[in-house]
């Protein structure tokens, strides 16, 4: 049991690492294409294409550069997570009503002040939704990481399949499913606690 | 305070503001009015450099704004827009003290300021400071929008159709409040609207714009009296018919009210009232100066009948000074539920009396025309 637990933790760690990298790079990327709007089309286009690569093919391609092991898996997850993170950041930021930007600018806020105090806080729920999708997707994709020698819950699943050993399959599949559900739920809670109450409460009038 | 010198704004070959010269005086409430697309917003936004003129100069306090840092300039000028634009992620407190925060005021000073402002518009700070914009009604939100513009104490406020999206009753309330605020704070306000009622109510001066030009500039009264051309005439249309607003109170008063000198006894006054068929007499000194009024109720008392008018007179009655608009007399009669209102000159010399009847006659002449007034 404790073995399963530590494998599940490793699985979670691998998935989150990829998404975390995607956030570190993807959120600033979303901001850059907001500010330099001509880049938005090309950048989103490239990310979209990357997203359409089947996961097995992606792993194989990545392995070509990084070899067998966790590094390749994390890189693949990073590439997949980039789309929801960049797209949601961009959509969240462009969704801020223009009158808010005008009011802020008209009162003497600088571009950065507007970004930090108005645009990002208002876009936060959308950005977090992207993050949530990315985490849940990554937990799923990470199960095939074992094919390129990465750790995680993929290993018992694939070995179980080869040995036609149902309990072994379940010992990987059930924790993976639970992990996805728990991650989704906790990220929902996180969203509630970090998003301004003013963006959550329904209009009471 | 704000001076436009030959300001022109063009998009390509389209000149949306044409060679504008305008001097907004200190402490003045200037309303820019005109049909949609005539360049009001463009004119307004050039003052805080949200839009930059193609040519010409704008001076604020004698300084050319193109030589100022736009961010510094904007923090010194309040700005209120039609869509309100409160930040939904911030509490009312954080919304109102935005500019003070940008200017680096210390926290205590900012809190005090927000509380003071909320109290100014009758919103309990304990209740509202920590609410979010979406927990407020539209009218309350725009009140906050106005407070936000006032927060750092700018001497200039720009308002672009601030009440345009509110329902008529809320709009009237906010107009009243704004007027009230202005009389206390004495800001220089440039206010854009396309609603002539609003302009009439708020403006010290109105600038009527058409196709990027100011075609008439003056006090509401002077524009109503002397519209410069047919366009203005049409624009102010219904206000001109409502000439009652222009009339002076003298034109609707009765000039021979029943008066008495201060020495007359109660009994004599009772007799006078019977003879003239009235239930009040005005007490005047030296044939002219108004002391007060004696009503018949006052004389329904044996003892009072032996007193002189001087002692019986109620001296606290409201009066109106000659030269005031008839409209003011009307408002007083209605709001204070008065039966009559003496009209006096600067030295409280009695000139006449506005009664409810004379008011109704004056209104009737407006509604049905002069000829039917006997
Ligand atoms: N960025 C722009 N490019 C081209 N034309 C514009 C632009 N902004 C405003 N205009 C035009 O300038 C004119 C004046 O606009 P505006 O000042 O907003 O009018 P108002 O506030 O009086 O309704 C309008 O005809 C509008 O279409
Ligand atoms: Mg406009």
PDB file of C-alpha atoms in Angstrom, chain B residues 6 9 30 49 77 108 134-135 138 150-151 160 165 189 235 245 279 289 347-348 365-366:
ATOM      1  CA  UNK B   6      -6.733  76.327 -31.652  1.00  0.00           C
ATOM      2  CA  UNK B   9      -8.084  66.612 -33.716  1.00  0.00           C
ATOM      3  CA  UNK B  30     -19.011  73.762 -17.857  1.00  0.00           C
ATOM      4  CA  UNK B  49      -4.354  63.188 -22.717  1.00  0.00           C
ATOM      5  CA  UNK B  77      -7.605  65.345 -12.730  1.00  0.00           C
ATOM      6  CA  UNK B 108      -4.520  56.145   7.803  1.00  0.00           C
ATOM      7  CA  UNK B 134     -21.412  44.101  -7.742  1.00  0.00           C
ATOM      8  CA  UNK B 135     -23.130  44.322  -4.358  1.00  0.00           C
ATOM      9  CA  UNK B 138     -26.188  51.218 -10.414  1.00  0.00           C
ATOM     10  CA  UNK B 150     -12.762  63.294  -5.909  1.00  0.00           C
ATOM     11  CA  UNK B 151     -10.549  61.158  -3.684  1.00  0.00           C
ATOM     12  CA  UNK B 160     -18.372  61.921 -19.659  1.00  0.00           C
ATOM     13  CA  UNK B 165     -26.967  54.881 -18.131  1.00  0.00           C
ATOM     14  CA  UNK B 189     -15.941  70.556 -13.775  1.00  0.00           C
ATOM     15  CA  UNK B 235     -31.636  71.643 -29.768  1.00  0.00           C
ATOM     16  CA  UNK B 245     -38.405  79.341 -16.273  1.00  0.00           C
ATOM     17  CA  UNK B 279     -57.195  86.058   5.824  1.00  0.00           C
ATOM     18  CA  UNK B 289     -40.505  97.781   4.739  1.00  0.00           C
ATOM     19  CA  UNK B 347     -33.859  96.286   1.510  1.00  0.00           C
ATOM     20  CA  UNK B 348     -36.830  94.134   2.364  1.00  0.00           C
ATOM     21  CA  UNK B 365     -50.551  80.864 -19.552  1.00  0.00           C
ATOM     22  CA  UNK B 366     -47.611  78.631 -20.350  1.00  0.00           C
TER      23      UNK B 366
END
